[in-house]
Coordinates of C-alpha atoms and ligand atoms in Angstrom, one line a residue:
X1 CA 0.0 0.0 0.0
X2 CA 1.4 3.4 -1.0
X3 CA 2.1 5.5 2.8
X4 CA 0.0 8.7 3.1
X5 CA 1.6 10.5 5.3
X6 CA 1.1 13.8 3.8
X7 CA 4.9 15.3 3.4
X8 CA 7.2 12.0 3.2
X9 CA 5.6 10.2 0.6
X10 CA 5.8 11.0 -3.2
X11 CA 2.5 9.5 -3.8
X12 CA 1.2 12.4 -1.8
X13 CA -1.6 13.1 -3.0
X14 CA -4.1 15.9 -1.7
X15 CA -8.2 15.5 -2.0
X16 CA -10.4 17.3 -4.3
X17 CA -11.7 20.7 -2.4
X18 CA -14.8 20.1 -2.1
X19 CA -14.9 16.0 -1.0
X20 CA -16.4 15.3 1.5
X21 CA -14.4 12.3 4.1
X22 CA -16.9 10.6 6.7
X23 CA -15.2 12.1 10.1
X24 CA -15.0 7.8 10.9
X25 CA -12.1 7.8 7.9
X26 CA -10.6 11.0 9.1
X27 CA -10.0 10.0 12.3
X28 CA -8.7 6.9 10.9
X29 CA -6.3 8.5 8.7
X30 CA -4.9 10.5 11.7
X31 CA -4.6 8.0 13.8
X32 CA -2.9 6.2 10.9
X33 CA -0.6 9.4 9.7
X34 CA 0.4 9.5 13.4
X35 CA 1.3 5.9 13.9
X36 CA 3.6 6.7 10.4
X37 CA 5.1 9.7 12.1
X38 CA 6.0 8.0 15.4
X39 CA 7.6 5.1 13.6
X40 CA 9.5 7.3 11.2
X41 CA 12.1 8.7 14.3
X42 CA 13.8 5.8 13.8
X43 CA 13.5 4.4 10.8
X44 CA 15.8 6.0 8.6
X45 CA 14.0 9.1 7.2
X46 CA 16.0 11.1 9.1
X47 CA 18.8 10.3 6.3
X48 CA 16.6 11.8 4.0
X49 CA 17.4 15.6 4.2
X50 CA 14.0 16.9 3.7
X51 CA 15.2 20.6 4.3
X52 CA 18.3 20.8 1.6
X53 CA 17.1 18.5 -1.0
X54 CA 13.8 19.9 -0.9
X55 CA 12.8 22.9 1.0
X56 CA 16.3 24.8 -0.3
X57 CA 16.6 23.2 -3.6
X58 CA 12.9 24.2 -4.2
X59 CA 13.2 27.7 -2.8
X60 CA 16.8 28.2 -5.1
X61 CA 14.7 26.9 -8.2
X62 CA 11.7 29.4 -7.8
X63 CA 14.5 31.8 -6.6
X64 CA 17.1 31.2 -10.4
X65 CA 13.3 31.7 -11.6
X66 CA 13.3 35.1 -10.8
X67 CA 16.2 36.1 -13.1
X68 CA 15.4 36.5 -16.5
X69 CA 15.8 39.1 -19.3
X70 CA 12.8 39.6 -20.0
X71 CA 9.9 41.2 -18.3
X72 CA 7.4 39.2 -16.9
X73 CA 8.4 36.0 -18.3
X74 CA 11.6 33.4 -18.3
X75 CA 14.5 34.1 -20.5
X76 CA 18.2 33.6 -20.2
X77 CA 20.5 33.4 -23.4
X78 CA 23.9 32.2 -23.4
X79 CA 25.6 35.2 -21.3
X80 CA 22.9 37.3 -21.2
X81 CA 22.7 39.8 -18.1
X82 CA 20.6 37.7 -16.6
X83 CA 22.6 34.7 -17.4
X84 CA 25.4 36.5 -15.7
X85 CA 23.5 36.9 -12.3
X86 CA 22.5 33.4 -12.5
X87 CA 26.1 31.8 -12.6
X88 CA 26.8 34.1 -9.5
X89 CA 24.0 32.4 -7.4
X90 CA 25.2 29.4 -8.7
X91 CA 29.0 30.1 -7.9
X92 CA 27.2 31.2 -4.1
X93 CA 25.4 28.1 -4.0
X94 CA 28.6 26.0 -5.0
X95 CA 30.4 27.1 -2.4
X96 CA 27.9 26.8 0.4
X97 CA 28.1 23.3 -0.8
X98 CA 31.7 23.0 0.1
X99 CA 33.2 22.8 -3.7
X100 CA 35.6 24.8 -5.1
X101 CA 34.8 27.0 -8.0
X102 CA 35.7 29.0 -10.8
X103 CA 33.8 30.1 -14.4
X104 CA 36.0 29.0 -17.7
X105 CA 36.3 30.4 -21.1
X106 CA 32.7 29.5 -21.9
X107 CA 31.2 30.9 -19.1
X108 CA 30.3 27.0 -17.9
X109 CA 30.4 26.9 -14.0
X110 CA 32.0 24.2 -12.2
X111 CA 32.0 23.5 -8.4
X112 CA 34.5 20.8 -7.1
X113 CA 35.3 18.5 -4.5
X114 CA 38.7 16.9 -4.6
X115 CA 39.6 13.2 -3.5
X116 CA 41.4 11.1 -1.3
X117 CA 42.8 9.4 -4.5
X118 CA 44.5 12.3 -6.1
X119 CA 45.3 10.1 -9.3
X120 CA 41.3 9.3 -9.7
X121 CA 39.2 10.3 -12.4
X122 CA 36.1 12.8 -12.2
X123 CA 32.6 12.2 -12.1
X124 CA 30.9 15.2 -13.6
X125 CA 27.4 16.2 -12.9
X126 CA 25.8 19.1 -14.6
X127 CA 23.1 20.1 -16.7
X128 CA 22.2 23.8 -17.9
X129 CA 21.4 26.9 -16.8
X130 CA 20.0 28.9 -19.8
X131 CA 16.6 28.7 -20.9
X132 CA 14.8 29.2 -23.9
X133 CA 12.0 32.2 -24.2
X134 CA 9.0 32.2 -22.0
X135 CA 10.6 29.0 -20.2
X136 CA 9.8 27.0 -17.5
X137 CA 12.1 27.2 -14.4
X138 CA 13.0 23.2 -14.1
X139 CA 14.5 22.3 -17.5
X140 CA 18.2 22.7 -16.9
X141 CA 17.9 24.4 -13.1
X142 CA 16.7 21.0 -11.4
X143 CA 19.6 19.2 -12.2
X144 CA 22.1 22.0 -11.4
X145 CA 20.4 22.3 -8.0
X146 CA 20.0 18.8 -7.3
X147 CA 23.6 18.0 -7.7
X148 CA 24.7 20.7 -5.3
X149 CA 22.0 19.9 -2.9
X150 CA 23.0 15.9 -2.7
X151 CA 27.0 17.6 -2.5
X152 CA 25.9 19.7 0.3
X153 CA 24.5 16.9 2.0
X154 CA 27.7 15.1 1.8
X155 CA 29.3 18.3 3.4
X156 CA 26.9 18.4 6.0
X157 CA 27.6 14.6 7.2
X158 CA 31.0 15.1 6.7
X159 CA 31.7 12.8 4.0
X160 CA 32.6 15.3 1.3
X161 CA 36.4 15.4 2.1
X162 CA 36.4 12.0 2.0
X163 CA 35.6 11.0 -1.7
X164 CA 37.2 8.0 -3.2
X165 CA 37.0 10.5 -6.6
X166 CA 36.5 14.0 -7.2
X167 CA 33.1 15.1 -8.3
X168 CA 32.4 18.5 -10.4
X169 CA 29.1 20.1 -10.8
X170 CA 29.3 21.9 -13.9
X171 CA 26.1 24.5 -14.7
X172 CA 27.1 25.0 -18.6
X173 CA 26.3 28.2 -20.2
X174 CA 24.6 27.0 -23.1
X175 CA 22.1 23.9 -24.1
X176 CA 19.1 25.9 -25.9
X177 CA 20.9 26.9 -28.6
X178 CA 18.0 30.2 -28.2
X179 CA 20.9 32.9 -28.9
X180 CA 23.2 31.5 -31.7
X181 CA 21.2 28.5 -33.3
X182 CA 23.5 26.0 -31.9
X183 CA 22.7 24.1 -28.9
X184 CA 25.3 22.9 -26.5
X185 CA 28.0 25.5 -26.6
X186 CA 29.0 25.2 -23.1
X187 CA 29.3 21.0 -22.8
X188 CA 30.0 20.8 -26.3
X189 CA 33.5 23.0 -25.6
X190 CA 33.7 20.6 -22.3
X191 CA 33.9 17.4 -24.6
X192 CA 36.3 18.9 -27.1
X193 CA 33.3 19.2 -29.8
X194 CA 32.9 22.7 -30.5
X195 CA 34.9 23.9 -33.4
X196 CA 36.8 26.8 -33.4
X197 CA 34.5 28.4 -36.3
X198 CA 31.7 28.3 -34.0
X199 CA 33.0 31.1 -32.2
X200 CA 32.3 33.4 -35.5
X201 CA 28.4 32.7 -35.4
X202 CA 26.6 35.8 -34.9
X203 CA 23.0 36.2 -33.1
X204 CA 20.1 38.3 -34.5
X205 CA 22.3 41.3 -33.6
X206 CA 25.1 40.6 -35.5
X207 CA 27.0 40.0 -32.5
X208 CA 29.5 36.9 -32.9
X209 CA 30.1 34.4 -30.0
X210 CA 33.5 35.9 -29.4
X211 CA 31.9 39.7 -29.4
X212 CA 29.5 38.3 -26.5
X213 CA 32.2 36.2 -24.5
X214 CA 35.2 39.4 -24.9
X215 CA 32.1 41.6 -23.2
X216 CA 32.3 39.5 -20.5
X217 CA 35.8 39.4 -19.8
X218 CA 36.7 36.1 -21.7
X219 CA 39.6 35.8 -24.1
X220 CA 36.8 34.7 -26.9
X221 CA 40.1 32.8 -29.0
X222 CA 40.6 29.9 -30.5
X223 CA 43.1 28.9 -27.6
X224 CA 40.9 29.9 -25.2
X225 CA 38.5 27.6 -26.9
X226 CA 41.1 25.0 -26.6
X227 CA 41.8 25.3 -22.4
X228 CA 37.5 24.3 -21.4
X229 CA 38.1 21.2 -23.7
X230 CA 38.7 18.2 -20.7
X231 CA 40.8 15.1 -21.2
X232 CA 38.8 12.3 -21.4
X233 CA 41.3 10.0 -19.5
X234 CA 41.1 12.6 -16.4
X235 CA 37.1 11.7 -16.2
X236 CA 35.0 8.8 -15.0
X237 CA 31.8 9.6 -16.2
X238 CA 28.8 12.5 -16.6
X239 CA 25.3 11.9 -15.2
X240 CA 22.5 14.6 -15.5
X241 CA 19.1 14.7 -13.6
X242 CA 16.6 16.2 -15.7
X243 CA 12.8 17.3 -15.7
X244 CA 11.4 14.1 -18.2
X245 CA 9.4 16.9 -20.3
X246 CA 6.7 14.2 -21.2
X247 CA 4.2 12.9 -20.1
X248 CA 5.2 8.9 -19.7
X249 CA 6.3 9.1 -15.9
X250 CA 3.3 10.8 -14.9
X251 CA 1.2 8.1 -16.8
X252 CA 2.9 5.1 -15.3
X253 CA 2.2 7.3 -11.8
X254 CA 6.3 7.0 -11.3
X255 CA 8.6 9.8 -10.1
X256 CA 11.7 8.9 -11.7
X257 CA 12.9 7.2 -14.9
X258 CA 15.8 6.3 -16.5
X259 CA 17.0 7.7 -19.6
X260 CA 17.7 4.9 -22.6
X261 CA 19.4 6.8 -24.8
X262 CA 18.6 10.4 -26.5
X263 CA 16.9 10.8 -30.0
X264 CA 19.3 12.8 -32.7
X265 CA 18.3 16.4 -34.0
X266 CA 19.2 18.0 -37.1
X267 CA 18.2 22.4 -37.0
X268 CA 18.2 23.8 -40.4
X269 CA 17.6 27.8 -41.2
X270 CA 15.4 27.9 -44.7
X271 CA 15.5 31.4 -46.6
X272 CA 13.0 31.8 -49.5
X273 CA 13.4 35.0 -51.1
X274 CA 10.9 36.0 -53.3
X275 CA 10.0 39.2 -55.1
X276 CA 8.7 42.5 -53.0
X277 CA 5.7 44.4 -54.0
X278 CA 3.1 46.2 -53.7
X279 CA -0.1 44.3 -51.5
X280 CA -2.4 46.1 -53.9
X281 CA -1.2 46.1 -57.1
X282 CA 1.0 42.9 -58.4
X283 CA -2.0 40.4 -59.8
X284 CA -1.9 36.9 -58.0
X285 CA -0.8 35.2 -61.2
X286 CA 2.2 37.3 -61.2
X287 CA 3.8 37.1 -57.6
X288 CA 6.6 35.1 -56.4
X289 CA 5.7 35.9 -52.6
X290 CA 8.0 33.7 -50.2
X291 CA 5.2 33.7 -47.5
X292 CA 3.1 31.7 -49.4
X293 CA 5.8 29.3 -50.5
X294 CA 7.5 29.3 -47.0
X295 CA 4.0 28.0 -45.7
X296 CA 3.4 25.0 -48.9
X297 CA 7.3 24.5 -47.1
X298 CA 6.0 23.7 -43.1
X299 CA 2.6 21.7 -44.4
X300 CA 4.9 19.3 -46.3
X301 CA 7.5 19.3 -43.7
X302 CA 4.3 18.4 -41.5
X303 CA 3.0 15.1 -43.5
X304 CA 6.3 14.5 -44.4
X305 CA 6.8 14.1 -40.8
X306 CA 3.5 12.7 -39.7
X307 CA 3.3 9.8 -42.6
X308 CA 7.4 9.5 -43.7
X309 CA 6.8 6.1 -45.1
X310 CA 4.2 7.6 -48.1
X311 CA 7.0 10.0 -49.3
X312 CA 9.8 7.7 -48.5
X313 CA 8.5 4.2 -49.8
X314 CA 6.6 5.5 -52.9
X315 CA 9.6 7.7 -53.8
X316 CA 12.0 4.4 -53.2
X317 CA 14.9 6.6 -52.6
X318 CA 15.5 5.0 -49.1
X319 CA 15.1 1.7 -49.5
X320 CA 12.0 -0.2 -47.8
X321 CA 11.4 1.3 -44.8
X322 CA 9.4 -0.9 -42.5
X323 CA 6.2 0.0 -41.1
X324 CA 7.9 0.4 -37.4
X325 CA 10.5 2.9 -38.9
X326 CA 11.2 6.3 -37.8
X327 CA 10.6 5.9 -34.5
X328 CA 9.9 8.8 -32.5
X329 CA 10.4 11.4 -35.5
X330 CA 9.2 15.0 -35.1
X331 CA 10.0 18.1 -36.8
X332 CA 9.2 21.6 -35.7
X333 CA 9.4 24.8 -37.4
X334 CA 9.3 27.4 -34.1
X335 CA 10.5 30.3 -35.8
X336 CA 9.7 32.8 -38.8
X337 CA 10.6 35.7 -39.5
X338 CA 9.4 38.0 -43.1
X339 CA 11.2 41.2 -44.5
X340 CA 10.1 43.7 -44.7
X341 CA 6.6 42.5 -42.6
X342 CA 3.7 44.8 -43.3
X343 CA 0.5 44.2 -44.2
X344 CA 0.2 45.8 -47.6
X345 CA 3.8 44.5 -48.8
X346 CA 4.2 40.7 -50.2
X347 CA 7.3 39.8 -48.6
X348 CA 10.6 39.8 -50.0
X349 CA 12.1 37.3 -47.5
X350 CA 10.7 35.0 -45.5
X351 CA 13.2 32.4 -43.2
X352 CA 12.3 29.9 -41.0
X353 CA 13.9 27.1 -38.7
X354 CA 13.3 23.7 -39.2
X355 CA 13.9 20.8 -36.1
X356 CA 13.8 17.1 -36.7
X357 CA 14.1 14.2 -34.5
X358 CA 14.4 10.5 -34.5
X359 CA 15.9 7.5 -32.8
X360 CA 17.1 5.9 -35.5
X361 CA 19.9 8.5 -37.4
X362 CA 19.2 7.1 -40.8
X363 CA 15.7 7.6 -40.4
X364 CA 16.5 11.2 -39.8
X365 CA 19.1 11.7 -42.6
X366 CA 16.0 10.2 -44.9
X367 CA 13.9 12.9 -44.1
X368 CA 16.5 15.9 -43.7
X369 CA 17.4 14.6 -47.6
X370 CA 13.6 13.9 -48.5
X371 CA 12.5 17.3 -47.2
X372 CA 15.6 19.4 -48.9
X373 CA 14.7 17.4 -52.0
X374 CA 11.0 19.0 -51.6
X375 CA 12.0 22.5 -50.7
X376 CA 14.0 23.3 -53.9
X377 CA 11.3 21.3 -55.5
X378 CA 8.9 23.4 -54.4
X379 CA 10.9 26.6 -54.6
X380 CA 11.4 25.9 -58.3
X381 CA 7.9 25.3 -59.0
X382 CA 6.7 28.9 -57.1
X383 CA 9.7 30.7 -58.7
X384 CA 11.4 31.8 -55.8
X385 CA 14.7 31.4 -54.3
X386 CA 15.6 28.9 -51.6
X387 CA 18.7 28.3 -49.7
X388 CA 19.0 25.4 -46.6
X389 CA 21.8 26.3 -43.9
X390 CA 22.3 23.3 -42.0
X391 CA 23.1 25.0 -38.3
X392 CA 23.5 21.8 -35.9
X393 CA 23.6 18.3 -35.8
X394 CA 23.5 15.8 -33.2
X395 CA 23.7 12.5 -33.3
X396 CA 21.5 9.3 -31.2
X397 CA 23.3 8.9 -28.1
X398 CA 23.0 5.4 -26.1
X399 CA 23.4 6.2 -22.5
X400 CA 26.0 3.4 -20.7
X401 CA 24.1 0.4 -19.5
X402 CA 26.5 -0.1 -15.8
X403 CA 26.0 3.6 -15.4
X404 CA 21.8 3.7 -16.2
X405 CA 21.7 0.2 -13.9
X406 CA 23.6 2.3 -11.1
X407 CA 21.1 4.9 -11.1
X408 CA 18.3 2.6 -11.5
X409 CA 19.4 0.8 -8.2
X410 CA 19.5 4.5 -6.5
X411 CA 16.3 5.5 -7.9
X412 CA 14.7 2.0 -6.5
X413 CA 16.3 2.6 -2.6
X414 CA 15.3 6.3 -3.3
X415 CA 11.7 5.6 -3.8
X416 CA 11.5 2.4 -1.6
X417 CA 12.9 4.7 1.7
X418 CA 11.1 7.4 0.4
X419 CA 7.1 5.4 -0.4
X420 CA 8.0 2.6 1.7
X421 CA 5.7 0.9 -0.8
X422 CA 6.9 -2.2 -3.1
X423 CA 8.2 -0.5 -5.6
X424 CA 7.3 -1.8 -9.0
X425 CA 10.5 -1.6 -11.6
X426 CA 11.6 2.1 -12.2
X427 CA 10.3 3.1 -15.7
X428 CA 13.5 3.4 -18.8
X429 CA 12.7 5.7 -21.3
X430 CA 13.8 7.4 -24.7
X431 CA 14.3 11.4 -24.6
X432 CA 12.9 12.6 -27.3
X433 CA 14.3 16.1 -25.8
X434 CA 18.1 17.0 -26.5
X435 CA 20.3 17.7 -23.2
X436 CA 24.1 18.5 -22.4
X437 CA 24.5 14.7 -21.9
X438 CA 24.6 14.0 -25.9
X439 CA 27.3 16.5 -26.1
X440 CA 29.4 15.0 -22.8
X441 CA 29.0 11.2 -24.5
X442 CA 31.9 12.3 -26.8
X443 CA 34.2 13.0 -23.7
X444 CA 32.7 10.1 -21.8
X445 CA 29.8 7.4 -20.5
X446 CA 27.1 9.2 -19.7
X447 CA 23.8 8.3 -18.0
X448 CA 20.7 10.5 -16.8
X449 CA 17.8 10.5 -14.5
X450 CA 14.4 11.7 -15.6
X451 CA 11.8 13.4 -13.3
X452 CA 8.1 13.2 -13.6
X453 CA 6.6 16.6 -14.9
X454 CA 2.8 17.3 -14.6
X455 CA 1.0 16.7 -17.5
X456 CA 4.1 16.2 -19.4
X457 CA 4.7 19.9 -20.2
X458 CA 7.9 21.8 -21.0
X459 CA 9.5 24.5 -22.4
X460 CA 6.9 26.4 -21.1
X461 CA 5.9 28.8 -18.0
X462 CA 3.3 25.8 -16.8
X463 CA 6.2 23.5 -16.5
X464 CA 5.8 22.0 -12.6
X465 CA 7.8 19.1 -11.0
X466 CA 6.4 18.6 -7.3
X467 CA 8.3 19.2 -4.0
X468 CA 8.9 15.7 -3.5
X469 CA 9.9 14.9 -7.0
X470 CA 12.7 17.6 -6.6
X471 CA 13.4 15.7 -3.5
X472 CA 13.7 11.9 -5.1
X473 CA 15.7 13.5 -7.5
X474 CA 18.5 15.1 -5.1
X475 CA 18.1 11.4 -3.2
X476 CA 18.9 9.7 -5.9
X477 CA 22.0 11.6 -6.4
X478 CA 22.7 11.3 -3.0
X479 CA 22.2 7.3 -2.9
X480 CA 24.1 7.2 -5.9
X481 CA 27.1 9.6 -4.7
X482 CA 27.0 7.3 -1.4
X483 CA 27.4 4.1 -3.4
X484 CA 29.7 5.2 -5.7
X485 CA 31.8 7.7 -5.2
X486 CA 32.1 8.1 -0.8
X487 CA 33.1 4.9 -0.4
X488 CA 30.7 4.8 2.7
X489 CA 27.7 3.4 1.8
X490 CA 24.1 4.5 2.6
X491 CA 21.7 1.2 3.8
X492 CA 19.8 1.3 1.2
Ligands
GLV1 C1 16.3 21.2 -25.6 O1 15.5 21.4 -24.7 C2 15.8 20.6 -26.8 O2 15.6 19.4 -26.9 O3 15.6 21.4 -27.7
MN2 MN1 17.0 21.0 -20.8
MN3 MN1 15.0 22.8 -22.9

């Protein structure tokens, strides 16, 4: 039977307003809550640091909320002001924690513990702490906070200057790819993947990535560049705890998951330029308007997406596809912008991104080709002018099985101390979302933690991960830190 017991259990769950409980039941559940309470002094939950991994790790999520850079809603862009204030918390935060810290070339911030064994490699822990526009405040900031919380925990029982390896928490400074088009800058420098042309990319203001990091103090060069990249022999591993963004957790009634591996992306920037004229005057048989061909662009994308197998098997480019193919594929255009954008002009210029996803990377090349093929198509037949800029790629990452079965057991003991229940197997999933891990899989093994979201929404303001999720999460870290990397093992 899932325990009640109002604050310790994560099946919590509290009764419509207006139910109405015979006062029998009531006085039942008291008597029940407060046989639960008197048997909890000694049975362990005191190990379960109720007032840093939840209460403070919940009150420094709402409070990395507040710092935006934008008015009345949540936006931070890779060194933004507001990015700026948020690494300082952070570096506060860190150190309160006990680690030692310092910003590199990047902006990513790292807080660390060293070891016993000075020869030992690293276990990172990170995720990021930019956000896109109008954002919610867990994606990224819950597993920033929830590594330092479970860290600060280890401080606070003493065991932090004991490690049998050193552990980093590394906040990195870029994962949305919102500013320059190109997600992981910050753990992509980390794993030695960033290329030193990347630093020429410019954002909407014609400001390059070196402009925005020489603002802010960095050296913004090519060798700078060169100094965040980490040696993959000095590191163990890289785990990330990270709002699921879904809705699978919540349906299975589970607060954590494990993370199977992370579908691939592909982000393109389309251009159509057309011919600008007059709204009133150039006859409909004689335009060549790029809004109208931009949007015969995004339906196709759409059924290309929704039915791939039509386009691809009929077309026979891709060989036979089988009907189970192209799993998980999804593709987004979230951003359009015309020139000169007035109502009586037909637009010159219209550009637009384009996101797709899949599992399998072949399935997605398939469609990144098939949809290219379609555009100039297209483009041809409405007389207009298209170019395709192809601005990131990431490829399917496979999260390591020994470090996915290590957080599985923590995530068991962590709802098991936490429900007291039987707990049924913890949930492993597929991330259809992109995070910093895909970029740390080319320094190292990397495995993640998921955490249930109501109603499986993200990337949005109505984004909402309960107290006591926020607290499995930190315990899971905790468990796993304990088992792992203290050498002095929680019971479990
Ligand atoms: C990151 O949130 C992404 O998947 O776009
Ligand atoms: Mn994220
Ligand atoms: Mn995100």
């Amino acid at each position: 039977m899932a325990v009640v017991s109002g604050k310790s259990s994560l099946f919590y769950s509290v009764p419509a307003k207006n139910a109405s409980v015979p006062s029998l039941s009531i006085a039942l559940i008291l008597l029940l809550v407060a046989g639960l309470e008197a048997e909890s002094v000694d049975d362990g939950r005191n190990q379960l640091f109720a007032g840093i991994l939840r209460d403070e790790a919940v009150e420094r999520i709402n409070q990395l909320a507040k710092i935006s850079d934008a008015d009345g809603y949540l936006e931070r862009t890779f060194l933004s002001s507001a990015s700026v204030k948020a690494a300082q918390l952070i570096i506060e935060w860190m150190r309160d924690a006990g680690l030692r810290t310092w910003v590199d070339q990047m902006g990513n911030v790292h807080g660390r513990s060293e070891a016993l064994n000075t020869t030992a490699e690293t276990l990172l822990i990170g995720s990021h702490a930019d956000t896109v526009v109008d954002a919610g405040k867990f994606d990224g900031s819950l597993g920033i906070i929830c590594a330092i919380s479970a860290l600060k925990v280890l401080k606070t029982n003493g065991k932090l200057h004991k490690l049998s390896r050193p552990v980093e928490v590394i906040a990195f400074s870029d994962e949305e790819g919102v500013r320059f088009q190109s997600t992981f800058l910050g753990s992509a420098a980390i794993a030695g993947q960033l290329p030193a042309s990347a630093l020429r990319t410019s954002d909407k203001n014609g400001a390059t990535i070196q402009d925005v990091l020489k603002e802010n103090s960095f050296e913004g060069s090519d060798a700078s560049l060169l100094q965040v990249k980490y040696d993959p022999e000095s590191v163990w591993g890289y785990i990330e705890v990270h709002i699921e963004q879904g809705p699978v957790l919540e349906s299975l009634g589970s607060p954590l998951g494990i993370v199977k591996g992370i579908a691939g992306q592909t982000r393109l920037k389309v251009k159509v330029s057309g011919s600008q004229g007059h709204a009133g005057t150039v006859p409909m048989l004689m335009r060549q308007d790029s809004m109208v061909a931009a949007a015969e662009l995004i339906v196709n994308l759409e059924s290309l997406c929704k039915y791939p197998d039509r386009a691809l098997t009929y077309k026979e480019q891709c060989g036979s596809y089988k009907k189970e193919s192209f799993s998980g594929l999804v593709c987004t255009v979230g951003e359009i912008s015309s020139w000169p954008g007035a109502s009586n002009v037909i637009p010159g210029q219209v550009n637009f991104t384009v996101d797709i996803r899949a599992m399998d990377d072949d399935d997605r090349g398939a469609i990144v080709t098939e949809f290219s093929r379609q555009v100039y198509q297209i483009c041809d037949n409405r007389m207009v002018n298209c170019t395709i800029e192809h601005k990131h790629t990431a490829e399917a990452v496979h999260c390591d099985s020994e470090l996915s079965q290590q957080l599985k057991q923590a995530a068991h003991s962590t709802v098991k101390k936490m429900s007291r229940k039987i707990q049924d197997e913890v949930p492993v999933l597929m991330s259809g979302a992109g995070h910093d891990a895909m970029a740390m899989s080319h320094l190292t093994k990397v495995g993640m933690l998921f955490v249930r979201c109501r109603g499986g929404v993200s990337h949005s303001p109505d984004e909402y991960v309960s107290d006591n999720d926020v607290w499995a999460a930190g315990l899971v870290l905790l468990h796993f830190l304990d088992q792992h990397v203290s050498g002095d093992c929680m019971s479990s």
